[in-house]
């Protein structure tokens, strides 16, 4: 149970695909089977474990190791879900080892990091080093879409501590697994996502003048949004570690058939906010910009995720501690900022110092031939273990 490669092979072989809003079902989708595996893993270790349902059929799985001195708690967090497998050129759920790499969906994002954390956690339980902190292993659901899992995790310790015995109060610090090339991510952007809808009047396409084309209306809005995206660098100062704020339209949907003038059109917008920005204010600013420039009625639908960023304002001591540990194992690394978002922003927003660290490169996440360097898997395992095994006294002083 302490071999991360063996654990990772098992994790890859268990599909846990997030449909990303599509109406899909079946054994390959959602986290149920992986949650089953995790519960069995922790029960075999003999540690307290909880399976906490977030929405029907989707759960967070938590386990707790109490260090010899009890005291402060370190959270190790890794999400259970992966992105879809459409277009992959390798068997997504058949882990293949070759040329020092392991291939498969989730190998890099983030079942590799989860395997390293699970192996380190199991070693802590078996060896019980004298200086170890108490550790909660948090395996959360739905990170790739709406982050339901981490929201529920935090809600319980804030609003309903009686519903969990594993984490009824806020932890002292959190380390979130994502592919970081063994660097320590101390800052990242956040994503606000929402839809804009235009409406019109349907009619037969043989006489479009009898209708009102919702797609034509949306085309004017899209042109305005392209203009706004190009101006963003002048409207929002870049963050020194995370770069520029961005806006992108990723999905357009409208109409029912080619011979019917469309009565409705919707688009989905991704607005990446940088530390210092407010995710909801960023959404309102987009709406205001379009309304001032386009004479078209449209509706801003409620966002399903509001950008929360990870700031390097509060996590410096934790990052330094992790960097010291990494240097012992893998040589010098550095503090970095990244453009993508993670659960660390949610922990940080809840007042918990948090960093992101894990094996692999973000450039290999979500790819058609996703893979992870096996040497980094073992190095990350050692870092997680050493960090937890030596941090009881340090965390008590933070």
C-alpha positions as a LaTeX table, in Angstrom:
\begin{tabular}{lrrr}
\hline
Residue & $x$ (\AA) & $y$ (\AA) & $z$ (\AA) \\
\hline
Unk1 & 0.00 & 0.00 & 0.00 \\
Unk2 & 3.03 & 2.29 & 0.09 \\
Unk3 & 4.09 & 1.77 & $-3.54$ \\
Unk4 & 2.77 & 4.80 & $-5.45$ \\
Unk5 & 3.19 & 3.20 & $-8.87$ \\
Unk6 & 1.03 & 0.22 & $-7.96$ \\
Unk7 & $-1.58$ & 2.54 & $-6.48$ \\
Unk8 & $-1.54$ & 4.74 & $-9.58$ \\
Unk9 & $-2.05$ & 1.76 & $-11.87$ \\
Unk10 & $-5.16$ & 0.87 & $-9.89$ \\
Unk11 & $-6.46$ & 4.45 & $-9.93$ \\
Unk12 & $-6.06$ & 4.81 & $-13.71$ \\
Unk13 & $-7.89$ & 1.51 & $-14.25$ \\
Unk14 & $-10.96$ & 2.88 & $-12.43$ \\
Unk15 & $-12.76$ & 5.39 & $-14.69$ \\
Unk16 & $-13.93$ & 8.53 & $-12.90$ \\
Unk17 & $-14.77$ & 10.81 & $-15.80$ \\
Unk18 & $-16.51$ & 14.10 & $-15.12$ \\
Unk19 & $-19.09$ & 14.65 & $-17.90$ \\
Unk20 & $-18.44$ & 18.40 & $-17.64$ \\
Unk21 & $-22.12$ & 19.30 & $-17.81$ \\
Unk22 & $-23.06$ & 16.84 & $-20.54$ \\
Unk23 & $-25.95$ & 14.47 & $-19.84$ \\
Unk24 & $-23.92$ & 11.28 & $-19.76$ \\
Unk25 & $-24.10$ & 8.28 & $-17.48$ \\
Unk26 & $-22.65$ & 4.80 & $-17.13$ \\
Unk27 & $-19.81$ & 3.05 & $-15.29$ \\
Unk28 & $-17.11$ & 5.31 & $-16.76$ \\
Unk29 & $-18.68$ & 8.50 & $-15.42$ \\
Unk30 & $-18.51$ & 10.17 & $-12.03$ \\
Unk31 & $-16.49$ & 9.10 & $-9.01$ \\
Unk32 & $-18.54$ & 6.27 & $-7.46$ \\
Unk33 & $-16.20$ & 3.39 & $-8.28$ \\
Unk34 & $-13.10$ & 5.34 & $-7.30$ \\
Unk35 & $-14.73$ & 6.34 & $-4.02$ \\
Unk36 & $-15.38$ & 2.62 & $-3.38$ \\
Unk37 & $-11.68$ & 1.92 & $-3.91$ \\
Unk38 & $-10.62$ & 4.73 & $-1.59$ \\
Unk39 & $-12.92$ & 3.63 & 1.22 \\
Unk40 & $-11.49$ & 0.10 & 0.98 \\
Unk41 & $-7.94$ & 1.51 & 0.90 \\
Unk42 & $-8.42$ & 3.49 & 4.12 \\
Unk43 & $-10.30$ & 0.70 & 5.89 \\
Unk44 & $-7.45$ & $-1.69$ & 5.13 \\
Unk45 & $-5.08$ & 0.87 & 6.67 \\
Unk46 & $-7.27$ & 0.88 & 9.77 \\
Unk47 & $-7.75$ & 4.66 & 9.94 \\
Unk48 & $-10.96$ & 6.65 & 10.51 \\
Unk49 & $-12.67$ & 7.23 & 7.17 \\
Unk50 & $-15.80$ & 9.02 & 5.97 \\
Unk51 & $-17.67$ & 8.96 & 2.68 \\
Unk52 & $-19.63$ & 12.20 & 2.63 \\
Unk53 & $-22.20$ & 12.52 & $-0.16$ \\
Unk54 & $-22.09$ & 15.92 & $-1.85$ \\
Unk55 & $-24.80$ & 15.32 & $-4.45$ \\
Unk56 & $-26.55$ & 12.09 & $-5.36$ \\
Unk57 & $-23.93$ & 9.48 & $-6.25$ \\
Unk58 & $-20.93$ & 11.79 & $-5.78$ \\
Unk59 & $-18.97$ & 11.95 & $-2.55$ \\
Unk60 & $-15.87$ & 13.25 & $-0.86$ \\
Unk61 & $-13.80$ & 10.54 & 0.83 \\
Unk62 & $-11.83$ & 11.66 & 3.91 \\
Unk63 & $-9.42$ & 9.78 & 6.12 \\
Unk64 & $-7.50$ & 10.88 & 9.20 \\
Unk65 & $-4.14$ & 10.04 & 10.70 \\
Unk66 & $-3.54$ & 11.45 & 14.18 \\
Unk67 & 0.12 & 12.12 & 14.78 \\
Unk68 & 1.75 & 11.09 & 18.08 \\
Unk69 & 1.44 & 14.63 & 19.43 \\
Unk70 & $-2.02$ & 15.26 & 17.91 \\
Unk71 & $-2.28$ & 19.04 & 17.62 \\
Unk72 & $-2.37$ & 20.88 & 14.24 \\
Unk73 & $-3.76$ & 19.27 & 11.10 \\
Unk74 & $-2.33$ & 19.26 & 7.60 \\
Unk75 & $-4.73$ & 18.55 & 4.72 \\
Unk76 & $-3.48$ & 16.69 & 1.66 \\
Unk77 & $-6.09$ & 17.21 & $-1.06$ \\
Unk78 & $-6.45$ & 15.47 & $-4.43$ \\
Unk79 & $-9.55$ & 15.34 & $-6.60$ \\
Unk80 & $-11.07$ & 12.08 & $-7.79$ \\
Unk81 & $-12.47$ & 13.12 & $-11.17$ \\
Unk82 & $-10.78$ & 13.39 & $-14.55$ \\
Unk83 & $-11.71$ & 15.19 & $-17.74$ \\
Unk84 & $-13.39$ & 13.21 & $-20.56$ \\
Unk85 & $-11.49$ & 10.82 & $-22.81$ \\
Unk86 & $-12.80$ & 12.01 & $-26.20$ \\
Unk87 & $-10.08$ & 11.92 & $-28.84$ \\
Unk88 & $-7.51$ & 10.02 & $-26.79$ \\
Unk89 & $-5.01$ & 8.04 & $-28.85$ \\
Unk90 & $-4.14$ & 5.61 & $-26.04$ \\
Unk91 & $-6.42$ & 3.28 & $-24.05$ \\
Unk92 & $-7.54$ & 5.71 & $-21.35$ \\
Unk93 & $-8.11$ & 3.18 & $-18.56$ \\
Unk94 & $-5.31$ & 0.72 & $-19.29$ \\
Unk95 & $-2.20$ & 1.98 & $-17.48$ \\
Unk96 & 0.84 & 1.40 & $-19.66$ \\
Unk97 & 4.41 & 1.74 & $-18.44$ \\
Unk98 & 7.14 & 2.48 & $-20.97$ \\
Unk99 & 10.21 & 4.67 & $-21.27$ \\
Unk100 & 10.02 & 5.77 & $-17.66$ \\
Unk101 & 6.46 & 7.01 & $-18.00$ \\
Unk102 & 3.00 & 5.79 & $-17.06$ \\
Unk103 & 0.19 & 6.52 & $-19.51$ \\
Unk104 & $-3.57$ & 6.81 & $-19.01$ \\
Unk105 & $-6.34$ & 9.28 & $-18.27$ \\
Unk106 & $-5.61$ & 10.94 & $-14.96$ \\
Unk107 & $-1.98$ & 9.80 & $-14.83$ \\
Unk108 & $-0.92$ & 13.44 & $-14.69$ \\
Unk109 & $-4.14$ & 15.19 & $-13.58$ \\
Unk110 & $-4.33$ & 14.16 & $-10.88$ \\
Unk111 & $-4.32$ & 10.50 & $-10.05$ \\
Unk112 & $-0.52$ & 10.61 & $-10.01$ \\
Unk113 & $-0.59$ & 13.20 & $-7.25$ \\
Unk114 & $-3.33$ & 11.26 & $-5.46$ \\
Unk115 & $-1.30$ & 8.04 & $-5.62$ \\
Unk116 & 1.73 & 9.84 & $-4.19$ \\
Unk117 & $-0.37$ & 11.27 & $-1.35$ \\
Unk118 & $-2.01$ & 7.93 & $-0.61$ \\
Unk119 & 1.36 & 6.17 & $-0.50$ \\
Unk120 & 2.81 & 8.84 & 1.79 \\
Unk121 & $-0.29$ & 8.69 & 4.00 \\
Unk122 & $-0.05$ & 4.90 & 4.27 \\
Unk123 & 3.61 & 5.14 & 5.23 \\
Unk124 & 2.78 & 7.67 & 7.96 \\
Unk125 & 0.17 & 5.32 & 9.40 \\
Unk126 & 2.57 & 2.39 & 9.45 \\
Unk127 & 5.70 & 4.19 & 10.71 \\
Unk128 & 4.18 & 6.87 & 12.98 \\
Unk129 & 7.26 & 9.15 & 13.00 \\
Unk130 & 7.65 & 11.07 & 16.25 \\
Unk131 & 7.51 & 14.52 & 14.69 \\
Unk132 & 4.57 & 13.96 & 12.38 \\
Unk133 & 1.59 & 16.25 & 12.11 \\
Unk134 & $-1.95$ & 14.97 & 12.08 \\
Unk135 & $-3.00$ & 14.56 & 8.46 \\
Unk136 & $-6.38$ & 14.50 & 6.75 \\
Unk137 & $-6.35$ & 12.90 & 3.32 \\
Unk138 & $-9.05$ & 14.66 & 1.33 \\
Unk139 & $-10.22$ & 12.99 & $-1.90$ \\
Unk140 & $-12.75$ & 15.41 & $-3.31$ \\
Unk141 & $-15.28$ & 15.08 & $-6.12$ \\
Unk142 & $-16.08$ & 17.37 & $-9.06$ \\
Unk143 & $-12.97$ & 19.53 & $-9.25$ \\
Unk144 & $-12.90$ & 19.67 & $-13.04$ \\
Unk145 & $-16.34$ & 21.28 & $-13.46$ \\
Unk146 & $-17.96$ & 23.18 & $-10.58$ \\
Unk147 & $-15.82$ & 22.29 & $-7.54$ \\
Unk148 & $-18.79$ & 20.96 & $-5.60$ \\
Unk149 & $-16.57$ & 18.74 & $-3.48$ \\
Unk150 & $-14.25$ & 21.33 & $-1.98$ \\
Unk151 & $-17.16$ & 23.71 & $-1.35$ \\
Unk152 & $-18.92$ & 20.99 & 0.63 \\
Unk153 & $-15.75$ & 20.14 & 2.54 \\
Unk154 & $-15.33$ & 23.74 & 3.68 \\
Unk155 & $-19.05$ & 24.25 & 4.31 \\
Unk156 & $-19.09$ & 21.39 & 6.81 \\
Unk157 & $-16.36$ & 22.76 & 9.07 \\
Unk158 & $-17.80$ & 26.26 & 8.81 \\
Unk159 & $-21.53$ & 25.58 & 9.12 \\
Unk160 & $-22.15$ & 21.94 & 10.07 \\
Unk161 & $-19.19$ & 20.50 & 12.02 \\
Unk162 & $-21.47$ & 17.85 & 13.50 \\
Unk163 & $-21.71$ & 16.21 & 10.05 \\
Unk164 & $-18.04$ & 15.15 & 9.95 \\
Unk165 & $-15.72$ & 13.60 & 12.50 \\
Unk166 & $-12.69$ & 13.74 & 10.24 \\
Unk167 & $-12.49$ & 17.51 & 9.66 \\
Unk168 & $-14.94$ & 19.37 & 11.94 \\
Unk169 & $-12.67$ & 22.42 & 12.23 \\
Unk170 & $-10.44$ & 24.25 & 9.78 \\
Unk171 & $-7.02$ & 22.66 & 9.23 \\
Unk172 & $-3.80$ & 24.50 & 9.94 \\
Unk173 & $-2.55$ & 24.28 & 6.34 \\
Unk174 & $-3.35$ & 22.56 & 3.05 \\
Unk175 & $-1.28$ & 21.07 & 0.25 \\
Unk176 & $-3.20$ & 20.52 & $-2.99$ \\
Unk177 & $-2.03$ & 18.03 & $-5.59$ \\
Unk178 & $-1.76$ & 19.26 & $-9.17$ \\
Unk179 & 1.00 & 18.82 & $-11.75$ \\
Unk180 & 3.62 & 21.48 & $-10.92$ \\
Unk181 & 6.90 & 19.90 & $-12.12$ \\
Unk182 & 7.76 & 19.62 & $-8.40$ \\
Unk183 & 7.77 & 23.40 & $-8.09$ \\
Unk184 & 5.64 & 25.08 & $-5.43$ \\
Unk185 & 2.69 & 27.06 & $-6.74$ \\
Unk186 & 2.01 & 30.01 & $-4.44$ \\
Unk187 & $-0.37$ & 32.01 & $-6.65$ \\
Unk188 & $-2.82$ & 31.28 & $-9.43$ \\
Unk189 & $-5.72$ & 32.72 & $-11.33$ \\
Unk190 & $-9.38$ & 31.83 & $-10.81$ \\
Unk191 & $-12.20$ & 31.18 & $-13.29$ \\
Unk192 & $-15.59$ & 32.86 & $-13.42$ \\
Unk193 & $-17.95$ & 31.02 & $-15.79$ \\
Unk194 & $-21.43$ & 31.93 & $-16.87$ \\
Unk195 & $-23.78$ & 32.08 & $-19.87$ \\
Unk196 & $-25.25$ & 34.91 & $-21.89$ \\
Unk197 & $-28.56$ & 34.26 & $-23.65$ \\
Unk198 & $-30.28$ & 36.09 & $-26.47$ \\
Unk199 & $-33.86$ & 35.42 & $-27.54$ \\
Unk200 & $-35.77$ & 36.03 & $-30.75$ \\
Unk201 & $-38.78$ & 34.71 & $-32.61$ \\
Unk202 & $-38.86$ & 31.44 & $-34.49$ \\
Unk203 & $-40.33$ & 31.12 & $-37.97$ \\
Unk204 & $-39.86$ & 29.13 & $-41.17$ \\
Unk205 & $-36.56$ & 29.93 & $-42.84$ \\
Unk206 & $-38.26$ & 30.40 & $-46.21$ \\
Unk207 & $-39.28$ & 33.85 & $-44.95$ \\
Unk208 & $-36.84$ & 34.99 & $-42.22$ \\
Unk209 & $-38.46$ & 38.41 & $-42.11$ \\
Unk210 & $-41.32$ & 36.93 & $-40.09$ \\
Unk211 & $-38.94$ & 35.98 & $-37.28$ \\
Unk212 & $-36.18$ & 37.42 & $-35.15$ \\
Unk213 & $-32.83$ & 35.67 & $-35.31$ \\
Unk214 & $-31.28$ & 35.14 & $-31.87$ \\
Unk215 & $-27.99$ & 34.00 & $-33.38$ \\
Unk216 & $-27.58$ & 37.26 & $-35.31$ \\
Unk217 & $-28.08$ & 39.12 & $-32.02$ \\
Unk218 & $-25.47$ & 36.97 & $-30.34$ \\
Unk219 & $-23.03$ & 37.57 & $-33.19$ \\
Unk220 & $-22.95$ & 41.26 & $-32.30$ \\
Unk221 & $-22.31$ & 40.41 & $-28.64$ \\
Unk222 & $-19.53$ & 38.00 & $-29.61$ \\
Unk223 & $-17.80$ & 40.69 & $-31.61$ \\
Unk224 & $-17.99$ & 43.01 & $-28.61$ \\
Unk225 & $-16.61$ & 40.32 & $-26.31$ \\
Unk226 & $-13.67$ & 39.74 & $-28.65$ \\
Unk227 & $-12.95$ & 43.46 & $-28.46$ \\
Unk228 & $-13.20$ & 43.38 & $-24.65$ \\
Unk229 & $-10.85$ & 40.40 & $-24.40$ \\
Unk230 & $-8.25$ & 42.26 & $-26.44$ \\
Unk231 & $-8.54$ & 45.29 & $-24.13$ \\
Unk232 & $-8.30$ & 43.36 & $-20.86$ \\
Unk233 & $-4.51$ & 43.77 & $-20.50$ \\
Unk234 & $-5.06$ & 47.54 & $-20.39$ \\
Unk235 & $-8.00$ & 47.30 & $-17.99$ \\
Unk236 & $-6.57$ & 44.88 & $-15.41$ \\
Unk237 & $-2.90$ & 44.99 & $-14.32$ \\
Unk238 & $-1.04$ & 41.73 & $-14.81$ \\
Unk239 & $-0.02$ & 39.77 & $-11.75$ \\
Unk240 & 3.77 & 39.31 & $-11.49$ \\
Unk241 & 3.45 & 35.54 & $-11.08$ \\
Unk242 & 0.15 & 34.70 & $-12.81$ \\
Unk243 & 0.18 & 36.99 & $-15.82$ \\
Unk244 & $-2.80$ & 38.62 & $-17.48$ \\
Unk245 & $-6.51$ & 38.41 & $-16.88$ \\
Unk246 & $-8.26$ & 36.79 & $-19.85$ \\
Unk247 & $-11.68$ & 36.21 & $-21.36$ \\
Unk248 & $-12.69$ & 33.44 & $-23.72$ \\
Unk249 & $-15.97$ & 32.25 & $-25.22$ \\
Unk250 & $-15.80$ & 28.46 & $-25.29$ \\
Unk251 & $-19.23$ & 27.28 & $-26.37$ \\
Unk252 & $-22.03$ & 28.56 & $-28.60$ \\
Unk253 & $-25.45$ & 26.89 & $-28.85$ \\
Unk254 & $-28.50$ & 28.04 & $-30.77$ \\
Unk255 & $-31.32$ & 26.97 & $-33.01$ \\
Unk256 & $-33.21$ & 23.71 & $-33.51$ \\
Unk257 & $-32.85$ & 23.12 & $-37.25$ \\
Unk258 & $-31.37$ & 24.79 & $-40.30$ \\
Unk259 & $-34.81$ & 25.59 & $-41.72$ \\
Unk260 & $-36.01$ & 27.39 & $-38.59$ \\
Unk261 & $-35.01$ & 30.92 & $-37.60$ \\
Unk262 & $-33.55$ & 30.44 & $-34.11$ \\
Unk263 & $-35.49$ & 31.75 & $-31.14$ \\
Unk264 & $-32.62$ & 31.35 & $-28.67$ \\
Unk265 & $-28.83$ & 31.38 & $-28.54$ \\
Unk266 & $-26.50$ & 30.95 & $-25.60$ \\
Unk267 & $-22.76$ & 31.26 & $-25.13$ \\
Unk268 & $-20.53$ & 30.14 & $-22.26$ \\
Unk269 & $-17.82$ & 32.50 & $-21.07$ \\
Unk270 & $-14.60$ & 31.80 & $-19.18$ \\
Unk271 & $-13.16$ & 34.87 & $-17.46$ \\
Unk272 & $-9.84$ & 34.22 & $-15.71$ \\
Unk273 & $-9.29$ & 36.60 & $-12.80$ \\
Unk274 & $-5.90$ & 37.38 & $-11.26$ \\
Unk275 & $-5.12$ & 37.80 & $-7.54$ \\
Unk276 & $-6.60$ & 41.07 & $-6.39$ \\
Unk277 & $-9.67$ & 40.82 & $-8.64$ \\
Unk278 & $-13.18$ & 39.93 & $-7.49$ \\
Unk279 & $-14.72$ & 37.14 & $-9.56$ \\
Unk280 & $-18.28$ & 38.47 & $-9.38$ \\
Unk281 & $-17.23$ & 42.03 & $-10.11$ \\
Unk282 & $-15.42$ & 40.75 & $-13.20$ \\
Unk283 & $-18.67$ & 39.22 & $-14.47$ \\
Unk284 & $-20.59$ & 42.46 & $-13.89$ \\
Unk285 & $-17.92$ & 44.44 & $-15.73$ \\
Unk286 & $-18.36$ & 42.29 & $-18.82$ \\
Unk287 & $-22.11$ & 42.83 & $-18.79$ \\
Unk288 & $-21.70$ & 46.58 & $-18.37$ \\
Unk289 & $-19.21$ & 46.77 & $-21.24$ \\
Unk290 & $-21.50$ & 44.96 & $-23.66$ \\
Unk291 & $-24.61$ & 46.90 & $-22.69$ \\
Unk292 & $-22.84$ & 50.21 & $-23.31$ \\
Unk293 & $-21.80$ & 49.20 & $-26.83$ \\
Unk294 & $-24.39$ & 46.80 & $-28.26$ \\
Unk295 & $-28.05$ & 47.69 & $-28.81$ \\
Unk296 & $-29.27$ & 44.13 & $-28.24$ \\
Unk297 & $-31.31$ & 42.68 & $-25.40$ \\
Unk298 & $-29.54$ & 39.83 & $-23.63$ \\
Unk299 & $-29.66$ & 37.98 & $-20.34$ \\
Unk300 & $-26.71$ & 37.28 & $-18.07$ \\
Unk301 & $-27.43$ & 33.89 & $-16.51$ \\
Unk302 & $-26.19$ & 33.13 & $-12.97$ \\
Unk303 & $-22.59$ & 31.91 & $-12.86$ \\
Unk304 & $-21.97$ & 28.30 & $-11.88$ \\
Unk305 & $-18.48$ & 29.12 & $-10.67$ \\
Unk306 & $-17.09$ & 32.44 & $-9.44$ \\
Unk307 & $-13.37$ & 33.06 & $-9.78$ \\
Unk308 & $-11.43$ & 32.71 & $-6.55$ \\
Unk309 & $-7.67$ & 33.15 & $-6.78$ \\
Unk310 & $-4.73$ & 31.87 & $-4.79$ \\
Unk311 & $-2.69$ & 34.77 & $-3.47$ \\
Unk312 & 0.91 & 34.54 & $-2.30$ \\
Unk313 & 0.11 & 36.97 & 0.51 \\
Unk314 & $-0.45$ & 34.36 & 3.25 \\
Unk315 & 1.34 & 31.16 & 2.23 \\
Unk316 & 4.99 & 32.21 & 2.25 \\
Unk317 & 6.09 & 30.21 & 5.34 \\
Unk318 & 4.30 & 27.08 & 4.13 \\
Unk319 & 5.83 & 27.43 & 0.67 \\
Unk320 & 9.30 & 27.83 & 2.17 \\
Unk321 & 8.81 & 24.70 & 4.27 \\
Unk322 & 7.73 & 22.70 & 1.22 \\
Unk323 & 10.63 & 24.04 & $-0.86$ \\
Unk324 & 13.09 & 22.98 & 1.85 \\
Unk325 & 11.62 & 19.49 & 1.76 \\
Unk326 & 11.69 & 19.33 & $-2.04$ \\
Unk327 & 15.33 & 20.40 & $-2.07$ \\
Unk328 & 16.22 & 17.52 & 0.26 \\
Unk329 & 14.62 & 15.04 & $-2.12$ \\
Unk330 & 14.82 & 16.39 & $-5.65$ \\
Unk331 & 17.15 & 19.37 & $-5.58$ \\
Unk332 & 16.29 & 23.09 & $-5.75$ \\
Unk333 & 12.91 & 24.16 & $-7.08$ \\
Unk334 & 11.14 & 27.51 & $-7.01$ \\
Unk335 & 7.97 & 29.34 & $-6.10$ \\
Unk336 & 5.82 & 29.93 & $-9.16$ \\
Unk337 & 2.47 & 31.30 & $-10.26$ \\
Unk338 & 0.25 & 29.55 & $-12.79$ \\
Unk339 & $-2.68$ & 30.55 & $-15.02$ \\
Unk340 & $-4.97$ & 27.66 & $-14.09$ \\
Unk341 & $-7.08$ & 27.30 & $-10.96$ \\
Unk342 & $-7.04$ & 24.74 & $-8.15$ \\
Unk343 & $-8.68$ & 23.86 & $-4.85$ \\
Unk344 & $-5.96$ & 25.84 & $-3.08$ \\
Unk345 & $-7.83$ & 29.04 & $-3.83$ \\
Unk346 & $-10.87$ & 27.74 & $-1.92$ \\
Unk347 & $-8.80$ & 26.77 & 1.11 \\
Unk348 & $-7.03$ & 30.13 & 0.98 \\
Unk349 & $-10.37$ & 31.95 & 0.76 \\
Unk350 & $-11.44$ & 30.06 & 3.90 \\
Unk351 & $-8.39$ & 31.37 & 5.77 \\
Unk352 & $-6.22$ & 28.26 & 5.44 \\
Unk353 & $-2.63$ & 28.82 & 4.17 \\
Unk354 & $-2.36$ & 26.69 & 1.05 \\
Unk355 & 0.05 & 25.79 & $-1.73$ \\
Unk356 & $-0.06$ & 23.53 & $-4.78$ \\
Unk357 & 2.53 & 20.83 & $-5.37$ \\
Unk358 & 2.72 & 17.61 & $-7.33$ \\
Unk359 & 4.42 & 15.46 & $-9.96$ \\
Unk360 & 4.07 & 15.97 & $-13.69$ \\
Unk361 & 3.61 & 18.90 & $-16.02$ \\
Unk362 & 0.37 & 20.78 & $-16.67$ \\
Unk363 & 1.27 & 20.56 & $-20.37$ \\
Unk364 & 0.47 & 16.83 & $-20.22$ \\
Unk365 & $-2.84$ & 17.22 & $-18.38$ \\
Unk366 & $-6.03$ & 16.65 & $-20.40$ \\
Unk367 & $-4.00$ & 15.50 & $-23.42$ \\
Unk368 & $-4.76$ & 12.70 & $-25.89$ \\
Unk369 & $-1.79$ & 10.66 & $-24.60$ \\
Unk370 & $-1.66$ & 11.79 & $-20.97$ \\
Unk371 & 1.39 & 10.55 & $-19.07$ \\
Unk372 & 3.46 & 11.06 & $-15.94$ \\
Unk373 & 7.21 & 10.60 & $-15.31$ \\
Unk374 & 7.53 & 7.71 & $-12.87$ \\
Unk375 & 10.59 & 9.20 & $-11.19$ \\
Unk376 & 8.59 & 12.33 & $-10.29$ \\
Unk377 & 5.83 & 10.13 & $-8.85$ \\
Unk378 & 8.31 & 8.62 & $-6.39$ \\
Unk379 & 9.95 & 11.96 & $-5.61$ \\
Unk380 & 6.58 & 13.59 & $-4.86$ \\
Unk381 & 5.68 & 10.69 & $-2.56$ \\
Unk382 & 8.85 & 11.24 & $-0.58$ \\
Unk383 & 8.19 & 14.99 & $-0.36$ \\
Unk384 & 4.63 & 14.51 & 0.93 \\
Unk385 & 5.83 & 11.99 & 3.48 \\
Unk386 & 8.76 & 14.04 & 4.76 \\
Unk387 & 6.65 & 17.18 & 4.96 \\
Unk388 & 3.99 & 15.48 & 7.08 \\
Unk389 & 6.48 & 13.46 & 9.10 \\
Unk390 & 8.41 & 16.49 & 10.35 \\
Unk391 & 5.87 & 19.29 & 10.60 \\
Unk392 & 4.02 & 18.86 & 13.90 \\
Unk393 & 6.12 & 21.38 & 15.79 \\
Unk394 & 6.40 & 23.76 & 12.83 \\
Unk395 & 2.63 & 23.80 & 12.23 \\
Unk396 & 1.99 & 24.41 & 15.92 \\
Unk397 & 3.96 & 27.66 & 15.64 \\
Unk398 & 2.14 & 28.97 & 12.54 \\
\hline
\end{tabular}
